[in-house]
């Protein structure tokens, strides 16, 4: 058969695509199908080499022998204190098993991981930049199916269904969660609240009433900054994401992020408008709206804790505590700073929490990745990061005593007791749509009277950017 025959060429193109993007075929099967399509063995071998050589990028899901290794490679986007905390876990794993963990940090996790997977050279284990990315690799058969060797009855005892669902795809477990952070925290100074007779609010109406009380006394109730370099706008998205979940619950929230309802839907508009009550509140934020757009989110966190305070409340995730400890040496958790949970909007959806989930999945099947993933999921492995601070374990066998202070213990309780949990909805959107969402929020902060036009523009973007 002439190898340039169109049908043979199509078969070979399909074979290469299947080899690069799925785990359906191994090296031997590739060569068999290539020769059946008309290639000589030498030509088929050359084609295989061009695809990346042997099929090391596919996971071994057989019940046979699992390859033994002395080290594994982990790709991550973590840096600084977070990377140091993560490496504390890796050090404990190596001490326990003798298997070395080689960590490769990168500032562009999505691009590096995608390139390596397509080149048939994935890391043993990798973090995921988003839940949709994790689900995509699981759907392509690229990830090691953990429930084939995990003790799932033990997992179901240690993790609530919320967290197993986040780690699963199509009913199977493909990930572990070494760290979770809540975004549902409003930060304040207990000393200032006591001095002024303020009480942490429990409902949205109570929070607006407190804000008006503070504003009417000539003070600014809120601090808010959305500047974040290339990711400017995400702190505003955190506001709207949390409002939407607290207002409408998880089912409608899923419809929103999956574009089953339009961005012009009344529920989306109402969430923006409630955010607008803060952004546009009379005497709520000094210098608003320009100050909101120009102030870095981390710098905004400091205002309620300066002396004298320049604001009294600040909404951002539990990682805010690390900013405060660095900026104000000697500041005492629970004494000088604390948080109250984001207030209830719809009583039916009380205890609704948004957050960040750190997801790790294995791309290769060997005794190293199997032991590593089991260790990461275990109470032993899960206890390490919380001890370092800045992380919550959702393994219910990790005692609250491992957390270094009362505030971090309360953030853990907030997540463990969540009735409804969602990864921040902007992080569930297609990447390009997330960027459009952030831009839309910046436009809304600048000119709230244009909300209808902004939402129509977001709907137009969604129609282009969501997979058909």
CSV table of C-alpha atoms in Angstrom, one decimal:
chain,number,residue,atom,x,y,z
A,1,UNK,CA,0.0,0.0,0.0
A,2,UNK,CA,1.3,3.5,-0.8
A,3,UNK,CA,1.8,5.3,2.5
A,4,UNK,CA,0.5,8.5,0.9
A,5,UNK,CA,-2.9,6.9,0.3
A,6,UNK,CA,-5.4,9.4,1.8
A,7,UNK,CA,-7.2,6.8,3.9
A,8,UNK,CA,-3.9,5.5,5.3
A,9,UNK,CA,-2.8,9.1,6.0
A,10,UNK,CA,-6.0,9.7,7.9
A,11,UNK,CA,-5.6,6.6,9.9
A,12,UNK,CA,-2.0,7.6,10.8
A,13,UNK,CA,-3.1,11.1,11.8
A,14,UNK,CA,-5.8,9.7,14.1
A,15,UNK,CA,-3.3,7.2,15.5
A,16,UNK,CA,-0.8,10.0,16.4
A,17,UNK,CA,-3.6,12.2,17.9
A,18,UNK,CA,-4.8,9.3,20.0
A,19,UNK,CA,-1.3,8.4,21.2
A,20,UNK,CA,-0.6,12.0,22.2
A,21,UNK,CA,-3.9,12.9,23.9
A,22,UNK,CA,-5.2,9.7,25.5
A,23,UNK,CA,-3.9,6.7,27.4
A,24,UNK,CA,-5.7,4.2,25.2
A,25,UNK,CA,-2.6,2.7,23.4
A,26,UNK,CA,0.9,1.7,24.4
A,27,UNK,CA,4.1,1.6,22.3
A,28,UNK,CA,3.5,-1.9,21.0
A,29,UNK,CA,-0.1,-1.2,19.9
A,30,UNK,CA,1.1,2.0,18.2
A,31,UNK,CA,3.6,0.1,16.1
A,32,UNK,CA,1.1,-2.6,15.3
A,33,UNK,CA,-1.5,-0.1,14.1
A,34,UNK,CA,1.1,2.0,12.2
A,35,UNK,CA,2.3,-1.1,10.2
A,36,UNK,CA,-1.2,-2.2,9.6
A,37,UNK,CA,-1.8,1.3,8.0
A,38,UNK,CA,1.0,0.6,5.5
A,39,UNK,CA,4.2,1.8,7.2
A,40,UNK,CA,7.3,-0.4,7.4
A,41,UNK,CA,8.5,-1.3,10.9
A,42,UNK,CA,11.4,1.2,10.6
A,43,UNK,CA,9.1,4.0,9.4
A,44,UNK,CA,6.6,3.2,12.2
A,45,UNK,CA,9.4,3.3,14.8
A,46,UNK,CA,10.6,6.6,13.4
A,47,UNK,CA,7.0,8.0,13.6
A,48,UNK,CA,6.8,6.8,17.2
A,49,UNK,CA,10.0,8.6,18.1
A,50,UNK,CA,8.7,11.8,16.6
A,51,UNK,CA,5.7,11.5,18.9
A,52,UNK,CA,8.0,11.4,21.9
A,53,UNK,CA,9.5,7.9,22.0
A,54,UNK,CA,8.0,5.4,24.4
A,55,UNK,CA,4.6,5.8,25.9
A,56,UNK,CA,5.9,7.0,29.3
A,57,UNK,CA,3.2,9.6,29.4
A,58,UNK,CA,0.4,7.1,29.8
A,59,UNK,CA,-0.7,5.8,33.2
A,60,UNK,CA,-0.5,2.1,33.9
A,61,UNK,CA,-3.9,0.9,35.0
A,62,UNK,CA,-3.3,-2.8,34.7
A,63,UNK,CA,-3.3,-5.0,37.8
A,64,UNK,CA,0.2,-6.3,37.0
A,65,UNK,CA,3.4,-5.3,38.6
A,66,UNK,CA,3.8,-1.6,39.3
A,67,UNK,CA,7.3,-0.2,38.4
A,68,UNK,CA,9.5,0.6,41.4
A,69,UNK,CA,11.3,4.0,41.5
A,70,UNK,CA,13.7,5.8,43.8
A,71,UNK,CA,12.4,9.3,43.1
A,72,UNK,CA,9.5,11.1,41.6
A,73,UNK,CA,9.1,14.5,40.0
A,74,UNK,CA,6.4,17.0,41.0
A,75,UNK,CA,5.5,20.1,39.0
A,76,UNK,CA,4.0,22.9,41.0
A,77,UNK,CA,3.3,26.7,40.8
A,78,UNK,CA,3.9,27.2,44.5
A,79,UNK,CA,6.6,29.6,45.6
A,80,UNK,CA,7.9,31.3,48.7
A,81,UNK,CA,6.4,30.3,52.0
A,82,UNK,CA,3.8,28.0,50.3
A,83,UNK,CA,6.6,26.1,48.6
A,84,UNK,CA,8.5,25.8,51.9
A,85,UNK,CA,5.4,24.3,53.5
A,86,UNK,CA,4.8,21.9,50.6
A,87,UNK,CA,8.4,20.8,50.9
A,88,UNK,CA,7.9,20.0,54.5
A,89,UNK,CA,5.4,17.4,53.4
A,90,UNK,CA,7.9,16.1,50.8
A,91,UNK,CA,10.7,15.8,53.4
A,92,UNK,CA,8.4,13.8,55.7
A,93,UNK,CA,7.4,11.5,52.8
A,94,UNK,CA,11.1,10.8,51.9
A,95,UNK,CA,11.9,10.1,55.5
A,96,UNK,CA,9.0,7.6,55.7
A,97,UNK,CA,9.5,5.8,52.3
A,98,UNK,CA,13.1,6.6,51.1
A,99,UNK,CA,11.7,7.9,47.9
A,100,UNK,CA,13.0,11.3,46.9
A,101,UNK,CA,10.7,14.1,45.7
A,102,UNK,CA,12.2,16.4,43.0
A,103,UNK,CA,10.0,19.5,43.0
A,104,UNK,CA,10.0,21.7,39.8
A,105,UNK,CA,8.4,25.1,40.5
A,106,UNK,CA,7.1,27.1,37.5
A,107,UNK,CA,5.3,30.4,37.2
A,108,UNK,CA,3.3,29.2,34.3
A,109,UNK,CA,2.0,25.8,35.4
A,110,UNK,CA,-0.8,25.5,32.8
A,111,UNK,CA,1.5,26.0,29.8
A,112,UNK,CA,4.4,23.9,31.1
A,113,UNK,CA,2.1,21.0,32.0
A,114,UNK,CA,0.2,21.1,28.7
A,115,UNK,CA,3.5,21.1,26.7
A,116,UNK,CA,4.9,18.2,28.7
A,117,UNK,CA,1.8,16.1,28.4
A,118,UNK,CA,1.4,16.7,24.7
A,119,UNK,CA,5.1,15.8,24.3
A,120,UNK,CA,4.5,12.5,26.1
A,121,UNK,CA,6.8,13.6,28.9
A,122,UNK,CA,4.6,14.5,31.9
A,123,UNK,CA,5.8,14.8,35.4
A,124,UNK,CA,5.0,12.0,37.8
A,125,UNK,CA,2.7,14.3,39.8
A,126,UNK,CA,1.5,17.8,39.1
A,127,UNK,CA,-0.6,20.5,40.6
A,128,UNK,CA,-3.5,21.9,38.6
A,129,UNK,CA,-4.1,25.5,37.8
A,130,UNK,CA,-7.8,25.1,37.9
A,131,UNK,CA,-10.6,22.5,38.4
A,132,UNK,CA,-11.6,22.6,34.7
A,133,UNK,CA,-7.9,21.7,33.8
A,134,UNK,CA,-8.0,18.8,36.2
A,135,UNK,CA,-11.3,17.6,34.8
A,136,UNK,CA,-9.9,17.9,31.2
A,137,UNK,CA,-6.9,15.7,32.0
A,138,UNK,CA,-9.1,13.1,33.8
A,139,UNK,CA,-11.5,13.0,30.8
A,140,UNK,CA,-8.6,12.4,28.5
A,141,UNK,CA,-7.4,9.4,30.5
A,142,UNK,CA,-4.2,11.1,31.4
A,143,UNK,CA,-4.5,10.7,35.2
A,144,UNK,CA,-3.9,7.8,37.5
A,145,UNK,CA,-7.2,6.5,38.9
A,146,UNK,CA,-6.6,6.6,42.6
A,147,UNK,CA,-9.7,4.6,43.7
A,148,UNK,CA,-8.1,1.5,42.0
A,149,UNK,CA,-5.7,1.2,44.9
A,150,UNK,CA,-6.8,3.6,47.6
A,151,UNK,CA,-8.8,2.3,50.6
A,152,UNK,CA,-12.0,4.1,49.6
A,153,UNK,CA,-13.9,3.1,52.7
A,154,UNK,CA,-11.2,4.8,54.7
A,155,UNK,CA,-11.3,7.8,52.4
A,156,UNK,CA,-15.1,8.1,52.8
A,157,UNK,CA,-14.7,8.1,56.6
A,158,UNK,CA,-12.0,10.8,56.6
A,159,UNK,CA,-13.4,13.1,53.9
A,160,UNK,CA,-16.9,14.4,53.5
A,161,UNK,CA,-18.7,14.0,50.1
A,162,UNK,CA,-18.0,17.6,49.2
A,163,UNK,CA,-14.3,17.1,49.1
A,164,UNK,CA,-14.4,13.7,47.4
A,165,UNK,CA,-16.6,15.2,44.7
A,166,UNK,CA,-14.1,18.0,44.1
A,167,UNK,CA,-11.3,15.3,43.7
A,168,UNK,CA,-13.3,13.1,41.4
A,169,UNK,CA,-14.3,12.9,37.8
A,170,UNK,CA,-17.1,10.8,36.4
A,171,UNK,CA,-17.4,8.9,39.7
A,172,UNK,CA,-13.7,8.1,40.1
A,173,UNK,CA,-11.1,9.6,42.3
A,174,UNK,CA,-8.2,11.2,40.5
A,175,UNK,CA,-6.8,13.8,42.9
A,176,UNK,CA,-5.8,14.6,46.5
A,177,UNK,CA,-6.2,17.9,48.2
A,178,UNK,CA,-3.2,18.8,50.4
A,179,UNK,CA,-4.5,22.3,51.1
A,180,UNK,CA,-7.8,24.3,51.1
A,181,UNK,CA,-8.2,28.0,51.7
A,182,UNK,CA,-11.5,29.7,52.5
A,183,UNK,CA,-12.4,33.0,50.8
A,184,UNK,CA,-15.4,33.5,53.0
A,185,UNK,CA,-13.7,35.7,55.7
A,186,UNK,CA,-14.2,39.3,56.6
A,187,UNK,CA,-11.3,40.7,58.6
A,188,UNK,CA,-11.5,43.2,61.4
A,189,UNK,CA,-9.8,44.4,64.6
A,190,UNK,CA,-11.5,43.0,67.8
A,191,UNK,CA,-10.0,45.9,69.8
A,192,UNK,CA,-11.5,48.5,67.5
A,193,UNK,CA,-14.8,46.8,67.3
A,194,UNK,CA,-15.0,46.6,71.1
A,195,UNK,CA,-13.8,50.2,71.5
A,196,UNK,CA,-16.6,51.5,69.2
A,197,UNK,CA,-19.3,49.1,70.3
A,198,UNK,CA,-19.5,47.2,67.0
A,199,UNK,CA,-20.7,43.6,66.8
A,200,UNK,CA,-19.7,41.3,64.0
A,201,UNK,CA,-22.8,40.9,61.8
A,202,UNK,CA,-24.3,37.6,60.9
A,203,UNK,CA,-26.6,38.6,58.0
A,204,UNK,CA,-26.1,40.8,55.0
A,205,UNK,CA,-28.7,43.3,56.3
A,206,UNK,CA,-26.8,43.5,59.6
A,207,UNK,CA,-23.5,44.1,57.7
A,208,UNK,CA,-25.1,47.0,55.7
A,209,UNK,CA,-26.5,48.5,58.9
A,210,UNK,CA,-23.1,48.3,60.6
A,211,UNK,CA,-21.5,49.9,57.5
A,212,UNK,CA,-24.0,52.7,57.5
A,213,UNK,CA,-23.4,53.3,61.2
A,214,UNK,CA,-19.7,53.5,60.8
A,215,UNK,CA,-20.0,55.7,57.7
A,216,UNK,CA,-22.4,58.1,59.4
A,217,UNK,CA,-19.8,58.7,62.1
A,218,UNK,CA,-17.4,60.0,59.5
A,219,UNK,CA,-15.3,56.8,59.4
A,220,UNK,CA,-14.8,54.5,56.4
A,221,UNK,CA,-16.3,51.0,57.1
A,222,UNK,CA,-14.5,49.2,54.2
A,223,UNK,CA,-11.2,48.8,52.6
A,224,UNK,CA,-11.1,47.3,49.1
A,225,UNK,CA,-8.3,47.0,46.4
A,226,UNK,CA,-8.5,45.0,43.2
A,227,UNK,CA,-5.1,45.7,41.7
A,228,UNK,CA,-3.1,42.6,41.2
A,229,UNK,CA,-0.8,43.0,38.2
A,230,UNK,CA,-1.8,40.6,35.3
A,231,UNK,CA,-4.7,39.3,37.4
A,232,UNK,CA,-6.2,42.6,38.4
A,233,UNK,CA,-9.9,42.2,39.2
A,234,UNK,CA,-10.0,38.9,41.0
A,235,UNK,CA,-10.7,40.3,44.5
A,236,UNK,CA,-13.8,41.8,43.1
A,237,UNK,CA,-14.7,38.4,41.6
A,238,UNK,CA,-14.3,36.9,45.0
A,239,UNK,CA,-17.0,39.3,46.3
A,240,UNK,CA,-19.5,38.5,43.5
A,241,UNK,CA,-18.7,34.7,43.7
A,242,UNK,CA,-19.4,34.6,47.4
A,243,UNK,CA,-22.5,36.8,47.1
A,244,UNK,CA,-23.9,34.6,44.3
A,245,UNK,CA,-23.4,31.3,46.2
A,246,UNK,CA,-24.9,32.8,49.4
A,247,UNK,CA,-27.8,34.3,47.5
A,248,UNK,CA,-28.6,31.4,45.1
A,249,UNK,CA,-27.0,28.2,46.3
A,250,UNK,CA,-24.9,25.7,44.6
A,251,UNK,CA,-27.3,24.4,41.9
A,252,UNK,CA,-27.8,27.8,40.2
A,253,UNK,CA,-24.2,28.6,40.8
A,254,UNK,CA,-23.2,25.6,38.7
A,255,UNK,CA,-25.6,26.6,36.0
A,256,UNK,CA,-24.0,30.1,35.9
A,257,UNK,CA,-20.4,28.8,35.6
A,258,UNK,CA,-21.4,26.2,33.0
A,259,UNK,CA,-23.2,28.9,31.0
A,260,UNK,CA,-26.5,27.1,31.3
A,261,UNK,CA,-28.0,30.5,32.2
A,262,UNK,CA,-26.9,33.7,30.5
A,263,UNK,CA,-24.8,36.4,32.1
A,264,UNK,CA,-27.8,38.7,31.7
A,265,UNK,CA,-29.8,36.4,34.0
A,266,UNK,CA,-31.5,38.3,36.9
A,267,UNK,CA,-29.5,36.3,39.5
A,268,UNK,CA,-26.2,37.5,38.0
A,269,UNK,CA,-27.3,41.1,37.9
A,270,UNK,CA,-28.5,40.9,41.5
A,271,UNK,CA,-25.1,39.6,42.7
A,272,UNK,CA,-23.4,42.5,40.9
A,273,UNK,CA,-25.8,44.9,42.5
A,274,UNK,CA,-25.2,43.6,46.0
A,275,UNK,CA,-21.5,44.0,45.5
A,276,UNK,CA,-22.4,47.5,44.3
A,277,UNK,CA,-23.9,48.3,47.7
A,278,UNK,CA,-20.3,48.0,49.1
A,279,UNK,CA,-18.5,49.6,46.2
A,280,UNK,CA,-20.9,52.5,45.9
A,281,UNK,CA,-22.0,52.8,49.5
A,282,UNK,CA,-22.0,56.4,50.7
A,283,UNK,CA,-18.8,57.1,52.6
A,284,UNK,CA,-17.9,53.4,52.6
A,285,UNK,CA,-14.5,53.4,50.9
A,286,UNK,CA,-12.0,56.3,50.9
A,287,UNK,CA,-11.4,57.6,47.4
A,288,UNK,CA,-13.8,55.2,45.7
A,289,UNK,CA,-14.0,54.2,43.0
A,290,UNK,CA,-10.6,55.2,41.8
A,291,UNK,CA,-8.8,54.1,44.9
A,292,UNK,CA,-10.4,50.6,44.6
A,293,UNK,CA,-9.0,50.2,41.1
A,294,UNK,CA,-5.5,51.6,42.0
A,295,UNK,CA,-4.9,49.9,45.3
A,296,UNK,CA,-3.2,46.5,45.5
A,297,UNK,CA,-5.3,43.9,47.3
A,298,UNK,CA,-2.6,43.2,49.8
A,299,UNK,CA,-2.1,46.8,50.6
A,300,UNK,CA,-5.8,47.2,51.2
A,301,UNK,CA,-5.7,44.5,53.8
A,302,UNK,CA,-3.6,46.7,56.1
A,303,UNK,CA,-6.0,49.7,56.6
A,304,UNK,CA,-8.2,48.3,59.4
A,305,UNK,CA,-5.1,47.5,61.4
A,306,UNK,CA,-3.2,50.7,61.2
A,307,UNK,CA,-3.1,53.1,64.1
A,308,UNK,CA,-5.5,54.9,63.9
A,309,UNK,CA,-7.5,52.6,61.6
A,310,UNK,CA,-8.3,53.9,58.1
A,311,UNK,CA,-11.1,51.3,57.7
A,312,UNK,CA,-12.9,48.7,59.8
A,313,UNK,CA,-13.6,45.7,57.6
A,314,UNK,CA,-11.8,43.9,54.8
A,315,UNK,CA,-13.1,40.9,52.8
A,316,UNK,CA,-10.5,38.4,51.4
A,317,UNK,CA,-9.5,34.8,51.9
A,318,UNK,CA,-7.9,33.3,55.0
A,319,UNK,CA,-4.4,33.9,53.5
A,320,UNK,CA,-4.9,37.5,54.5
A,321,UNK,CA,-3.6,36.5,58.0
A,322,UNK,CA,-0.1,35.9,56.5
A,323,UNK,CA,-0.1,39.5,55.1
A,324,UNK,CA,-1.0,40.9,58.4
A,325,UNK,CA,1.6,39.0,60.4
A,326,UNK,CA,4.3,40.1,57.9
A,327,UNK,CA,3.2,43.8,57.9
A,328,UNK,CA,2.6,44.1,61.6
A,329,UNK,CA,5.3,42.1,63.5
A,330,UNK,CA,4.0,41.0,66.9
A,331,UNK,CA,0.3,41.2,65.9
A,332,UNK,CA,-1.7,38.7,67.8
A,333,UNK,CA,-4.3,36.4,66.1
A,334,UNK,CA,-7.7,36.6,67.9
A,335,UNK,CA,-6.6,39.7,69.8
A,336,UNK,CA,-5.4,42.2,67.2
A,337,UNK,CA,-7.0,40.7,64.2
A,338,UNK,CA,-9.8,38.2,63.6
A,339,UNK,CA,-12.5,37.5,61.0
A,340,UNK,CA,-16.2,36.9,60.9
A,341,UNK,CA,-17.7,34.5,58.3
A,342,UNK,CA,-19.3,36.1,55.3
A,343,UNK,CA,-22.8,36.9,56.4
A,344,UNK,CA,-25.9,35.0,55.4
A,345,UNK,CA,-28.0,36.4,52.6
A,346,UNK,CA,-30.5,33.7,51.9
A,347,UNK,CA,-31.2,31.7,55.1
A,348,UNK,CA,-31.6,28.5,53.0
A,349,UNK,CA,-27.9,28.9,52.0
A,350,UNK,CA,-26.4,29.8,55.3
A,351,UNK,CA,-22.9,28.4,55.8
A,352,UNK,CA,-22.1,28.6,52.1
A,353,UNK,CA,-18.4,28.9,51.6
A,354,UNK,CA,-16.2,29.7,48.6
A,355,UNK,CA,-12.5,28.9,48.5
A,356,UNK,CA,-9.4,27.7,46.8
A,357,UNK,CA,-8.6,24.0,46.4
A,358,UNK,CA,-5.0,22.9,45.8
A,359,UNK,CA,-5.3,19.8,43.6
A,360,UNK,CA,-2.5,17.3,42.9
A,361,UNK,CA,-2.9,14.4,40.4
A,362,UNK,CA,-0.5,11.7,39.2
A,363,UNK,CA,0.3,11.2,35.5
A,364,UNK,CA,2.5,8.1,35.9
A,365,UNK,CA,1.8,4.9,37.7
A,366,UNK,CA,4.6,3.6,39.8
A,367,UNK,CA,5.2,2.6,43.4
A,368,UNK,CA,6.5,6.2,44.1
A,369,UNK,CA,3.4,8.0,42.9
A,370,UNK,CA,1.1,5.5,44.5
A,371,UNK,CA,2.8,5.9,47.9
A,372,UNK,CA,3.0,9.6,47.5
A,373,UNK,CA,-0.7,10.1,46.7
A,374,UNK,CA,-1.7,7.9,49.6
A,375,UNK,CA,0.6,9.8,52.0
A,376,UNK,CA,-0.7,13.2,50.8
A,377,UNK,CA,-4.3,12.0,51.6
A,378,UNK,CA,-3.5,10.5,54.9
A,379,UNK,CA,-4.0,12.2,58.3
A,380,UNK,CA,-0.2,12.1,58.7
A,381,UNK,CA,0.5,13.9,55.5
A,382,UNK,CA,-2.5,16.2,55.9
A,383,UNK,CA,-1.3,17.5,59.3
A,384,UNK,CA,1.9,18.9,58.0
A,385,UNK,CA,0.9,22.0,56.0
A,386,UNK,CA,-1.6,23.3,58.7
A,387,UNK,CA,1.2,23.3,61.2
A,388,UNK,CA,3.1,25.7,59.0
A,389,UNK,CA,0.2,28.0,58.8
A,390,UNK,CA,-1.8,29.3,55.8
A,391,UNK,CA,-3.6,26.1,55.0
A,392,UNK,CA,-6.6,24.0,56.0
A,393,UNK,CA,-6.9,20.3,55.8
A,394,UNK,CA,-10.3,18.9,55.1
A,395,UNK,CA,-9.3,15.4,56.4
A,396,UNK,CA,-11.5,15.1,59.4
A,397,UNK,CA,-8.9,13.0,61.3
A,398,UNK,CA,-6.6,16.0,61.4
A,399,UNK,CA,-7.1,17.5,64.9
A,400,UNK,CA,-7.7,21.2,65.3
A,401,UNK,CA,-4.8,21.2,67.8
A,402,UNK,CA,-2.3,21.2,64.9
A,403,UNK,CA,-3.3,24.7,63.8
A,404,UNK,CA,-0.9,27.3,65.2
A,405,UNK,CA,-3.4,29.9,66.6
A,406,UNK,CA,-7.1,30.3,67.3
A,407,UNK,CA,-7.9,32.2,64.1
A,408,UNK,CA,-6.4,29.4,61.8
A,409,UNK,CA,-8.4,26.9,63.8
A,410,UNK,CA,-11.6,28.8,63.2
A,411,UNK,CA,-10.9,29.0,59.4
A,412,UNK,CA,-10.5,25.2,59.6
A,413,UNK,CA,-13.9,24.8,61.4
A,414,UNK,CA,-15.5,27.2,58.8
A,415,UNK,CA,-14.5,24.8,56.0
A,416,UNK,CA,-15.1,21.6,57.8
A,417,UNK,CA,-18.6,22.7,58.8
A,418,UNK,CA,-19.5,24.2,55.4
A,419,UNK,CA,-23.0,23.1,54.3
A,420,UNK,CA,-22.2,24.3,50.8
A,421,UNK,CA,-18.8,24.7,49.3
A,422,UNK,CA,-17.7,26.0,45.9
A,423,UNK,CA,-14.3,26.7,44.4
A,424,UNK,CA,-14.5,30.5,43.6
A,425,UNK,CA,-16.7,30.5,40.5
A,426,UNK,CA,-14.3,32.6,38.4
A,427,UNK,CA,-11.8,29.8,38.8
A,428,UNK,CA,-14.3,27.4,37.3
A,429,UNK,CA,-14.8,29.4,34.1
A,430,UNK,CA,-12.8,28.8,30.9
A,431,UNK,CA,-9.6,30.8,31.4
A,432,UNK,CA,-10.4,33.4,28.7
A,433,UNK,CA,-13.9,33.9,30.2
A,434,UNK,CA,-12.4,34.4,33.6
A,435,UNK,CA,-10.3,37.3,32.2
A,436,UNK,CA,-13.5,38.8,30.7
A,437,UNK,CA,-15.3,38.5,34.0
A,438,UNK,CA,-12.5,40.4,35.8
A,439,UNK,CA,-12.5,43.1,33.2
A,440,UNK,CA,-16.3,43.4,33.5
A,441,UNK,CA,-16.0,43.9,37.2
A,442,UNK,CA,-13.4,46.6,36.7
A,443,UNK,CA,-15.8,48.4,34.3
A,444,UNK,CA,-18.6,48.0,36.8
A,445,UNK,CA,-16.6,49.5,39.7
A,446,UNK,CA,-15.7,52.4,37.4
A,447,UNK,CA,-19.2,53.0,36.1
A,448,UNK,CA,-22.0,51.0,37.8
A,449,UNK,CA,-24.7,52.7,35.7
A,450,UNK,CA,-23.5,50.6,32.8
A,451,UNK,CA,-24.3,47.3,34.4
A,452,UNK,CA,-26.7,46.1,31.8
A,453,UNK,CA,-24.3,46.8,29.0
A,454,UNK,CA,-21.5,45.1,30.9
A,455,UNK,CA,-23.5,42.0,31.4
A,456,UNK,CA,-24.5,41.9,27.7
A,457,UNK,CA,-20.9,42.2,26.8
A,458,UNK,CA,-20.0,39.3,29.1
A,459,UNK,CA,-22.8,37.2,27.6
A,460,UNK,CA,-21.4,37.9,24.1
A,461,UNK,CA,-17.9,36.9,25.3
A,462,UNK,CA,-19.3,33.7,26.8
A,463,UNK,CA,-21.0,32.8,23.6
A,464,UNK,CA,-17.6,32.9,21.9
A,465,UNK,CA,-15.4,31.5,24.6
A,466,UNK,CA,-17.3,28.5,26.0
A,467,UNK,CA,-16.6,25.2,24.2
A,468,UNK,CA,-19.4,24.5,21.8
